[in-house]
């Protein structure tokens, strides 16, 4: 691959080129992909208006680039290894030729069921091959996929379907996750009661459990596949045609449907996969993230397949049937690059080392981390026990909105520093902003993390709400993209991400906005008001602490806590349940009525004093009261 930074010299010249002539830099990278017809201009962007146009008028198709392009050279090579939840079930090896045929067939099923270019298709599936196949099939015909993580509840699923008016849903009878079975079709049935835009649902048989099939709406996928051929030409797509919508939590209100477009996302996912993971021919790459999250989109499916790699899809969880499961899979499939989240590392690090030592991990060359800051201890455990001190750890910082990795070490090029995401990739211009909204110059500073120059895979908008997109990301620091994170730049110019500076809390690597959770809690008939903050947790990184005001006193707090968590689970999903709930008579508020979360955060963290200036509070006496109840 010509866009590979083979050594420090190639890397340095790329950094320079990207700085001096970004258009030429990105044009050269994009030239490594297949275009039905070339672009007229590399970029035409207006950061202040959040208008981004990359590879203007270029025509391409990402599914073509992931599949067709590889057929002559590597048709027989394994594209996808499916490792089932149950280790006794046989793994599947799907070649590029077979994947191409299955994606084409799936694309024909979508067409036969009325899906056309631009239509939205919801995908609510467990981590089985059909999930990757469905994503690629949508891309093949220009339908916009909206994958919803199969751990979300019926209410959360419904709100995502309604927001982008999906026409069809692809789901399964159920899914296996550890020793649990997920009743996916039951959840879908409930969601569809309030989703009139959906006219068809395609159901994959996975658990073979008994389900209801609504005549005229629900069809088994296996029956539909029988009716069509395995030949489907890839649709010619404009570089700026939408590729997918993926929802992410906001600090308030409904989830934001981040819209990514075809050409820019493709170029960036391919470029970053190649370089951050130092991909070499025949490598086996494993990203443990579910395709329901951006990490799974970019680095389980698109990034690896764009580069002709072999990618592992794992249906299960790290602790089932035992704590050796991850290490067993690495050994079994001779994985070369392993990419996971700090929360998984922390949970496995607390188990006996014998789980690791049972397996041969010598195939590993690169380790990756994503989703939240990795603490020193977890970094060292990972480096020593999994990488045997031989594998660089790429601590990759990025977001659903960025489409791909923006800040990360490059293996064998960047000198590592534990818990530092280190440096922006060539082509990415990072800025730290101070309290006065000025850019902080020089090293040893910390501030709000912003990006000051567009890159190809920046989200194009929030589906249906460009104003919200502008307000959320482009108004805090005009002319800059504001990430919502804080970061520091140390004496070497390296970046360390310090965490969110807004009301998003990252629990086990999942972004959770406080707003939607508070709204769910407030739906309980006895709740008057609530506020959620994060507090440090050994395994999850952060956990949720809820302060809840009741409308009237109630004696059975245990039962109330259970009911509140049940509502959260129903409306959002079990991942958003609170670890701690404290009932209180009020919340500390400013005179303008804003909840002082800073104080609640300190209380949740176990701070007993040092609350700073609380004189501006409307109700300063409340702080002592909340503290008393906590103890
Ligand atoms: O706070 C940062 C954190 O995860 C947020 C993005 O979450 P999401 O859109 O769900 O995407 C997660 C996977 C890309 C960021 O704003 N985050 C992500 N990676 C890191 C991180 N925090 C610290 N270090 C990282 N490597």
XYZ file of C-alpha atoms and ligand atoms in Angstrom:
657
model
C 0.000 0.000 0.000
C 1.626 3.260 -1.028
C 0.033 5.216 1.803
C 1.813 3.204 4.442
C 4.273 5.045 6.708
C 6.947 2.396 6.496
C 9.476 4.294 8.555
C 10.049 7.543 10.361
C 11.276 9.320 7.208
C 8.155 8.540 5.218
C 6.121 9.558 8.248
C 7.936 12.860 8.679
C 7.560 13.778 5.048
C 3.825 12.965 5.317
C 3.512 15.248 8.359
C 5.201 18.028 6.439
C 3.220 17.550 3.270
C -0.058 17.501 5.186
C 0.899 20.772 6.823
C 2.045 22.584 3.717
C -0.406 21.246 1.170
C -3.281 19.328 2.766
C -5.180 19.010 -0.505
C -2.266 17.294 -2.216
C -1.745 15.086 0.853
C -5.339 13.842 1.019
C -5.542 13.563 -2.747
C -2.569 11.204 -2.747
C -4.113 9.075 -0.031
C -7.498 8.949 -1.754
C -5.828 7.820 -4.976
C -5.217 4.442 -3.314
C -8.926 3.632 -3.517
C -11.118 2.763 -6.468
C -13.106 5.645 -7.956
C -15.559 5.138 -10.806
C -14.699 8.690 -11.778
C -12.233 11.091 -10.169
C -13.010 14.056 -7.953
C -12.794 17.598 -9.299
C -11.579 19.144 -6.052
C -10.149 17.429 -2.963
C -11.808 19.621 -0.362
C -14.214 22.471 -0.089
C -15.036 23.047 3.583
C -16.350 25.814 5.795
C -15.672 24.949 9.414
C -17.731 27.893 10.817
C -20.810 26.638 8.971
C -20.011 22.964 9.478
C -20.104 22.427 5.739
C -17.772 19.753 4.513
C -17.283 18.614 0.990
C -14.520 16.135 0.248
C -13.513 14.623 -3.086
C -16.082 16.770 -4.799
C -17.973 15.038 -7.583
C -15.843 11.898 -7.235
C -17.817 8.664 -7.724
C -17.111 5.532 -5.725
C -18.676 2.750 -3.669
C -17.257 1.610 -0.339
C -18.618 -1.942 -0.665
C -16.883 -2.179 -4.051
C -13.687 -1.018 -2.374
C -14.093 -3.530 0.472
C -14.942 -6.497 -1.761
C -14.878 -6.381 -5.573
C -11.505 -4.686 -5.684
C -9.881 -7.604 -3.851
C -11.404 -10.498 -5.773
C -8.680 -11.170 -8.318
C -5.824 -10.816 -5.915
C -7.270 -12.351 -2.757
C -10.608 -13.945 -3.539
C -9.719 -17.095 -1.624
C -8.302 -15.276 1.389
C -10.400 -15.169 4.550
C -12.070 -11.800 4.895
C -14.036 -12.525 8.028
C -13.546 -15.005 10.846
C -16.681 -15.465 12.907
C -16.031 -16.695 16.436
C -19.321 -17.674 18.089
C -20.290 -17.010 21.692
C -20.055 -20.716 22.505
C -16.489 -22.005 22.029
C -17.918 -25.408 21.131
C -19.643 -23.978 18.085
C -17.363 -24.036 15.054
C -15.786 -20.768 13.928
C -16.595 -19.702 10.365
C -14.046 -18.521 7.825
C -15.644 -16.446 5.082
C -13.462 -15.721 2.062
C -13.542 -12.472 0.081
C -15.264 -14.337 -2.770
C -17.925 -15.727 -0.452
C -18.414 -12.439 1.367
C -18.818 -10.646 -1.959
C -21.496 -13.138 -3.008
C -23.338 -12.981 0.327
C -23.289 -9.189 0.425
C -24.567 -9.025 -3.163
C -27.343 -11.497 -2.351
C -28.322 -9.528 0.731
C -28.323 -6.345 -1.352
C -30.717 -8.030 -3.774
C -33.006 -8.978 -0.894
C -33.081 -5.349 0.209
C -33.931 -4.224 -3.306
C -36.612 -6.897 -3.652
C -38.134 -5.561 -0.440
C -38.407 -2.055 -1.788
C -35.178 -0.466 -0.555
C -33.684 2.157 -2.823
C -30.688 4.468 -2.700
C -31.072 6.986 0.125
C -33.566 4.883 2.142
C -32.680 4.267 5.788
C -32.303 0.688 6.985
C -32.124 -0.103 10.687
C -29.883 -3.011 11.669
C -30.479 -4.514 15.114
C -28.444 -7.707 15.205
C -26.060 -9.587 17.456
C -22.394 -9.814 16.400
C -22.927 -12.437 13.711
C -21.708 -12.376 10.090
C -25.121 -11.121 8.920
C -24.430 -7.863 10.754
C -21.317 -7.083 8.695
C -23.044 -8.422 5.581
C -26.083 -6.180 6.113
C -23.909 -3.097 6.596
C -22.007 -3.794 3.380
C -25.211 -4.666 1.494
C -26.729 -1.292 2.370
C -23.548 0.451 1.249
C -23.616 -1.542 -1.966
C -26.980 -0.168 -3.053
C -26.638 3.254 -1.477
C -29.097 2.652 1.362
C -28.118 4.456 4.574
C -27.511 2.013 7.418
C -28.368 2.867 10.973
C -26.983 0.154 13.227
C -28.455 0.120 16.721
C -26.473 -1.799 19.357
C -28.443 -4.914 20.290
C -28.222 -4.039 23.989
C -30.523 -1.032 23.572
C -34.101 -1.277 24.799
C -37.287 -1.145 22.708
C -37.811 2.533 23.564
C -34.267 3.478 22.571
C -34.547 1.446 19.386
C -37.900 3.031 18.516
C -36.629 6.569 19.005
C -33.694 5.879 16.677
C -35.949 4.343 14.014
C -38.380 7.258 14.258
C -35.684 9.905 14.116
C -34.419 8.864 10.688
C -37.654 7.176 9.503
C -36.186 3.799 8.629
C -38.138 1.807 6.094
C -36.895 -1.658 6.946
C -35.259 -3.397 9.894
C -32.894 -6.339 9.847
C -32.955 -8.278 13.097
C -32.707 -11.807 14.519
C -34.928 -14.113 16.532
C -32.433 -13.674 19.343
C -28.779 -13.490 20.227
C -26.292 -15.252 22.489
C -24.216 -13.235 24.912
C -22.350 -15.173 27.570
C -24.866 -17.402 29.301
C -27.741 -15.087 28.372
C -30.080 -15.137 25.436
C -31.265 -11.780 24.102
C -34.873 -11.728 22.939
C -34.224 -9.414 20.047
C -37.401 -10.066 18.080
C -39.585 -9.419 21.130
C -37.809 -6.076 21.614
C -38.249 -5.238 17.933
C -41.958 -6.149 18.044
C -42.434 -3.755 20.927
C -40.451 -0.984 19.254
C -42.301 -1.324 15.967
C -45.621 -0.580 17.687
C -44.557 3.061 17.498
C -42.609 2.994 14.229
C -45.030 3.317 11.314
C -42.206 4.041 8.851
C -41.058 0.412 8.999
C -42.922 -1.704 6.492
C -40.720 -4.797 6.463
C -38.565 -6.692 8.893
C -36.044 -9.341 7.882
C -35.315 -11.881 10.583
C -32.113 -13.923 10.843
C -32.470 -17.279 12.608
C -29.806 -17.417 15.280
C -31.239 -18.840 18.514
C -34.133 -20.661 16.815
C -36.397 -19.591 19.637
C -40.123 -19.330 19.065
C -41.057 -15.849 17.946
C -44.058 -14.040 16.529
C -43.912 -13.337 12.817
C -46.357 -10.689 11.681
C -47.795 -11.653 8.336
C -47.014 -9.104 5.604
C -44.294 -7.436 7.682
C -41.887 -10.063 9.013
C -39.888 -12.335 6.730
C -37.177 -14.855 7.519
C -33.997 -13.772 5.798
C -33.136 -17.315 4.732
C -36.388 -17.533 2.734
C -35.800 -14.168 1.093
C -32.232 -15.102 0.126
C -33.563 -18.118 -1.806
C -35.466 -15.815 -4.120
C -32.545 -13.732 -5.417
C -29.195 -14.159 -7.130
C -25.723 -13.450 -5.817
C -25.023 -10.866 -8.483
C -25.573 -7.214 -7.681
C -23.522 -4.421 -9.198
C -22.382 -1.782 -6.731
C -24.308 1.474 -7.067
C -22.230 4.421 -8.250
C -22.208 6.812 -5.321
C -21.210 10.425 -5.097
C -18.399 10.969 -2.586
C -20.770 13.062 -0.478
C -23.719 10.644 -0.611
C -24.590 9.560 2.941
C -23.193 6.196 4.016
C -24.552 5.728 7.509
C -26.151 7.247 10.552
C -24.911 6.260 13.987
C -26.510 7.586 17.135
C -24.485 8.950 19.999
C -25.660 10.349 23.310
C -25.813 14.049 23.802
C -25.660 15.847 27.112
C -29.316 16.683 26.710
C -32.366 15.417 24.939
C -32.633 12.904 22.185
C -29.653 11.028 20.742
C -27.753 12.635 17.911
C -27.806 10.798 14.593
C -24.307 11.455 13.307
C -24.273 11.283 9.531
C -21.178 10.072 7.701
C -20.681 10.281 3.988
C -19.182 7.820 1.536
C -15.883 9.089 0.107
C -14.325 10.918 3.031
C -15.194 8.191 5.526
C -13.820 5.505 3.215
C -10.512 7.263 2.662
C -10.019 8.016 6.328
C -11.043 4.572 7.670
C -8.694 2.885 5.185
C -5.811 5.269 5.838
C -5.977 5.041 9.621
C -6.443 1.272 9.740
C -3.366 0.749 7.589
C -1.126 3.030 9.580
C -2.296 2.880 13.179
C -2.317 -0.910 13.199
C 0.698 -1.253 10.907
C -1.276 -3.700 8.809
C 0.834 -6.147 6.801
C -0.419 -8.619 4.194
C -2.016 -11.726 5.758
C -2.327 -10.206 9.216
C -5.323 -11.280 11.285
C -6.874 -8.271 12.975
C -9.304 -8.386 15.890
C -11.256 -5.449 17.208
C -13.507 -6.570 20.062
C -16.001 -3.704 19.696
C -19.565 -4.431 18.668
C -20.498 -3.132 15.212
C -23.240 -1.212 17.034
C -20.551 1.341 17.959
C -18.335 3.451 15.717
C -15.258 1.392 16.604
C -16.938 -1.669 15.136
C -17.994 0.248 12.017
C -14.543 1.636 11.266
C -12.233 -1.069 12.559
C -14.185 -4.349 12.552
C -15.694 -3.865 9.126
C -14.700 -0.998 6.864
C -11.033 -0.302 7.761
C -9.833 -3.926 7.595
C -11.837 -4.864 4.493
C -10.742 -1.737 2.624
C -7.200 -2.968 3.144
C -7.908 -6.589 2.202
C -7.277 -7.771 5.761
C -8.751 -10.665 7.721
C -11.017 -9.395 10.488
C -12.376 -11.327 13.460
C -15.982 -10.901 14.611
C -16.633 -12.189 18.101
C -20.185 -12.749 19.247
C -19.521 -13.194 22.955
C -18.047 -11.518 26.009
C -14.591 -11.658 27.642
C -15.747 -13.639 30.685
C -17.641 -16.500 29.052
C -17.230 -19.404 29.500
C -14.220 -18.209 31.496
C -11.767 -15.334 31.800
C -9.424 -16.855 29.249
C -11.822 -16.384 26.337
C -10.066 -13.404 24.693
C -6.647 -15.015 25.016
C -7.945 -18.304 23.702
C -9.307 -16.580 20.584
C -5.995 -14.801 19.967
C -4.209 -18.143 20.178
C -6.785 -20.014 18.090
C -6.855 -17.542 15.196
C -3.263 -16.352 15.531
C -4.348 -12.747 15.888
C -1.683 -10.162 15.022
C -3.424 -6.946 16.100
C -5.736 -6.863 19.090
C -7.852 -3.763 19.738
C -10.021 -3.456 22.837
C -11.248 -1.072 25.549
C -9.620 -0.196 28.889
C -12.697 -1.443 30.736
C -12.153 -4.952 29.320
C -8.461 -4.790 30.167
C -9.199 -3.730 33.748
C -11.795 -6.443 34.268
C -9.441 -9.156 32.981
C -6.431 -7.773 34.857
C -8.138 -8.466 38.157
C -8.433 -12.181 37.348
C -5.629 -14.725 37.838
C -2.731 -14.461 35.393
C -3.053 -18.184 34.765
C -5.969 -17.351 32.411
C -3.485 -15.524 30.201
C -0.602 -17.931 30.642
C -2.614 -20.881 29.359
C -2.438 -19.494 25.825
C 0.177 -18.740 23.209
C 0.031 -15.026 22.453
C 3.198 -14.826 20.382
C 1.269 -14.016 17.203
C 0.469 -10.565 18.630
C 2.362 -7.631 17.152
C 0.264 -4.588 18.030
C -2.134 -3.867 20.895
C -4.745 -1.149 20.791
C -6.910 0.697 23.292
C -9.957 2.869 22.672
C -13.021 4.467 24.175
C -11.796 6.088 27.374
C -8.551 7.117 29.014
C -6.409 4.101 29.850
C -4.894 4.406 33.305
C -1.200 3.676 33.920
C -1.848 0.445 35.774
C -4.011 -1.056 33.031
C -1.535 0.118 30.377
C 1.363 -1.632 32.101
C -0.608 -4.827 32.731
C -1.613 -4.953 29.059
C 1.924 -4.187 27.861
C 3.581 -6.732 30.126
C 1.182 -9.632 30.250
C -0.494 -9.532 26.865
C 2.172 -7.838 24.739
C 5.076 -9.486 26.644
C 6.747 -6.082 26.392
C 7.152 -6.612 22.658
C 4.014 -5.014 21.285
C 3.485 -1.275 20.957
C 0.183 -0.123 22.460
C -1.711 2.290 20.281
C -3.887 4.369 22.598
C -6.274 5.684 19.960
C -8.347 8.776 20.646
C -11.364 9.513 18.482
C -15.173 9.762 18.497
C -18.327 8.690 16.675
C -18.268 12.160 15.142
C -14.711 11.904 13.844
C -15.308 8.658 11.931
C -11.756 7.446 12.511
C -8.751 7.700 14.813
C -7.340 11.239 15.108
C -4.714 10.994 17.856
C -2.622 7.882 18.329
C 0.913 6.605 18.423
C 2.067 4.880 15.233
C 3.765 1.536 15.885
C 7.537 1.659 15.606
C 7.422 5.354 14.754
C 6.093 7.162 17.815
C 7.900 6.761 21.118
C 5.282 5.442 23.532
C 4.277 7.056 26.790
C 1.823 5.133 28.996
C -1.656 6.672 29.144
C -0.875 9.212 26.414
C -2.641 9.138 23.065
C 0.566 10.950 21.998
C 0.340 12.787 18.654
C -2.235 13.632 16.004
C -1.971 11.587 12.814
C -0.520 13.304 9.745
C -3.256 15.539 8.340
C -4.872 16.265 11.733
C -4.418 19.655 13.352
C -5.166 19.709 17.055
C -5.592 22.750 19.300
C -6.051 23.203 23.037
C -8.250 26.128 23.994
C -8.151 28.169 27.183
C -10.856 29.730 29.327
C -10.752 32.925 27.297
C -11.458 30.889 24.168
C -7.926 31.510 22.963
C -5.703 28.835 21.495
C -3.029 27.761 23.979
C 0.386 27.892 22.424
C 3.430 25.910 23.499
C 3.812 22.829 25.650
C 2.807 22.004 29.213
C -0.702 23.408 28.876
C -4.140 21.943 29.301
C -7.506 22.981 27.935
C -10.439 22.038 25.743
C -9.499 19.710 22.930
C -10.384 21.052 19.492
C -9.510 20.252 15.895
C -8.706 23.283 13.807
C -8.696 21.928 10.282
C -11.209 19.626 8.569
C -10.386 15.990 7.817
C -12.176 13.691 5.362
C -14.298 11.665 7.804
C -15.705 14.433 9.977
C -19.456 13.845 10.431
C -21.421 15.907 7.942
C -24.350 16.756 10.167
C -26.774 15.484 12.779
C -29.543 13.803 10.840
C -32.385 16.279 10.444
C -30.855 18.940 12.689
C -27.907 20.838 11.245
C -28.471 23.659 13.701
C -27.888 21.291 16.626
C -24.741 20.043 14.908
C -23.465 23.600 14.584
C -24.354 24.526 18.135
C -22.918 21.402 19.731
C -19.555 21.324 18.002
C -18.789 24.575 16.206
C -19.948 27.484 18.353
C -17.973 27.084 21.605
C -14.786 28.016 19.718
C -15.703 29.599 16.383
C -13.699 28.164 13.500
C -12.803 25.047 15.515
C -14.431 21.649 15.988
C -14.899 21.192 19.744
C -14.636 17.583 20.874
C -16.191 17.880 24.346
C -12.981 16.460 25.836
C -10.273 18.039 27.917
C -6.616 17.281 27.256
C -3.123 18.290 28.222
C -0.022 18.715 26.101
C 3.125 17.742 27.973
C 6.730 18.836 27.645
C 7.199 16.645 24.568
C 4.087 17.958 22.851
C 2.281 14.678 23.582
C -1.456 14.694 24.256
C -3.117 13.042 27.203
C -6.892 12.990 27.199
C -8.187 13.908 30.628
C -11.877 13.148 30.072
C -15.145 14.811 29.133
C -15.708 18.440 29.991
C -19.433 18.277 29.228
C -22.282 16.230 30.644
C -21.394 13.019 28.878
C -20.134 10.233 31.132
C -18.145 7.324 29.756
C -19.141 4.092 31.459
C -17.270 0.959 30.362
C -16.310 2.834 27.215
C -19.918 3.739 26.388
C -20.918 7.349 25.998
C -23.882 8.156 28.203
C -25.493 11.573 28.205
C -26.871 12.650 31.563
C -29.951 14.244 29.975
C -31.649 11.124 28.607
C -31.010 9.200 31.842
C -32.439 12.004 33.958
C -35.475 12.144 31.699
C -35.992 8.406 32.206
C -35.726 8.703 36.002
C -38.132 11.627 36.047
C -40.716 9.410 34.379
C -41.115 7.532 37.668
C -44.370 8.774 39.184
C -42.738 9.537 42.545
C -39.716 11.427 41.190
C -39.720 15.214 41.103
C -36.217 15.848 39.793
C -32.886 14.141 39.383
C -29.245 14.727 38.490
C -26.653 12.234 37.337
C -22.905 12.502 37.738
C -20.015 10.131 37.213
C -17.672 8.789 39.867
C -14.480 6.732 39.501
C -14.949 2.974 39.242
C -12.152 0.370 39.227
C -13.412 -1.536 36.230
C -15.887 0.648 34.389
C -13.668 3.737 34.513
C -16.670 5.788 35.588
C -19.954 4.670 37.089
C -23.204 6.592 37.487
C -24.402 8.259 40.682
C -27.932 9.596 40.752
C -29.280 12.252 43.118
C -33.038 11.940 43.178
C -35.679 14.206 44.701
C -38.991 12.543 45.486
C -42.360 14.256 45.259
C -43.273 12.821 48.630
C -41.429 10.796 51.242
C -41.414 7.083 50.631
C -40.077 4.496 53.035
C -39.054 1.643 50.762
C -35.956 3.148 49.153
C -34.667 -0.261 48.077
C -37.765 -0.899 45.984
C -37.620 2.614 44.522
C -34.005 2.135 43.487
C -34.944 -1.065 41.675
C -37.870 0.623 39.938
C -35.734 3.559 38.833
C -33.090 1.276 37.364
C -35.805 -0.737 35.647
C -37.146 2.402 33.957
C -33.632 3.324 32.811
C -33.132 -0.188 31.525
C -36.443 -0.080 29.637
C -35.903 3.346 28.132
C -32.206 3.232 27.345
C -30.712 -0.164 28.139
C -29.020 -1.946 31.044
C -25.707 -0.151 30.327
C -27.193 3.076 31.676
C -28.260 1.692 35.081
C -27.076 3.660 38.126
C -24.556 2.162 40.537
C -25.661 4.453 43.343
C -28.867 6.333 44.021
C -29.147 8.875 46.808
C -32.505 10.385 47.706
C -32.222 14.013 48.676
C -34.534 16.896 49.434
C -32.991 19.219 46.839
C -30.154 19.781 44.392
C -27.517 22.504 44.691
C -28.494 25.162 42.165
C -27.154 28.476 40.962
C -29.376 31.533 41.225
C -30.257 31.052 37.580
C -31.558 27.582 38.419
C -28.717 25.546 36.918
C -27.699 22.425 38.809
C -24.121 22.756 40.124
C -22.887 19.400 38.925
C -19.363 20.224 40.008
C -20.484 19.922 43.632
C -22.473 16.746 43.063
C -19.479 15.240 41.293
C -17.287 15.955 44.302
C -19.817 14.435 46.677
C -20.105 11.334 44.498
C -16.324 11.033 44.428
C -16.307 10.935 48.238
C -15.084 14.477 48.849
C -16.215 15.755 52.230
C -14.994 19.316 51.988
C -13.238 21.662 49.543
C -16.292 22.486 47.500
C -14.876 25.822 46.454
C -17.061 28.872 46.455
C -20.628 27.805 47.158
C -21.835 31.270 48.061
C -23.336 31.722 44.611
C -25.686 28.841 45.320
C -29.336 29.490 45.825
C -29.382 26.877 48.555
C -25.852 26.464 50.052
C -27.200 24.722 53.181
C -28.193 21.790 51.028
C -24.600 20.694 50.518
C -24.194 19.757 54.187
C -27.530 17.954 54.119
C -26.625 15.861 51.070
C -23.278 15.004 52.648
C -24.969 13.939 55.886
C -27.359 11.635 54.028
C -24.491 10.142 52.075
C -22.681 9.145 55.242
O -14.086 11.134 25.738
C -13.471 10.525 24.621
C -13.501 9.033 24.790
O -14.658 8.583 24.107
C -15.355 9.692 23.527
C -15.986 9.289 22.231
O -16.916 8.289 22.460
P -17.629 7.553 21.247
O -18.188 8.552 20.315
O -18.552 6.560 21.827
O -16.460 6.808 20.509
C -15.718 5.864 21.219
C -14.772 5.157 20.313
C -14.003 5.981 19.390
C -14.292 10.735 23.372
O -14.834 12.032 23.258
N -12.323 8.391 24.213
C -12.259 7.681 23.087
N -11.021 7.193 22.903
C -10.269 7.615 23.945
C -11.104 8.392 24.776
N -10.639 8.979 25.895
C -9.339 8.805 26.195
N -8.491 8.068 25.468
C -8.900 7.452 24.329
N -8.045 6.712 23.636
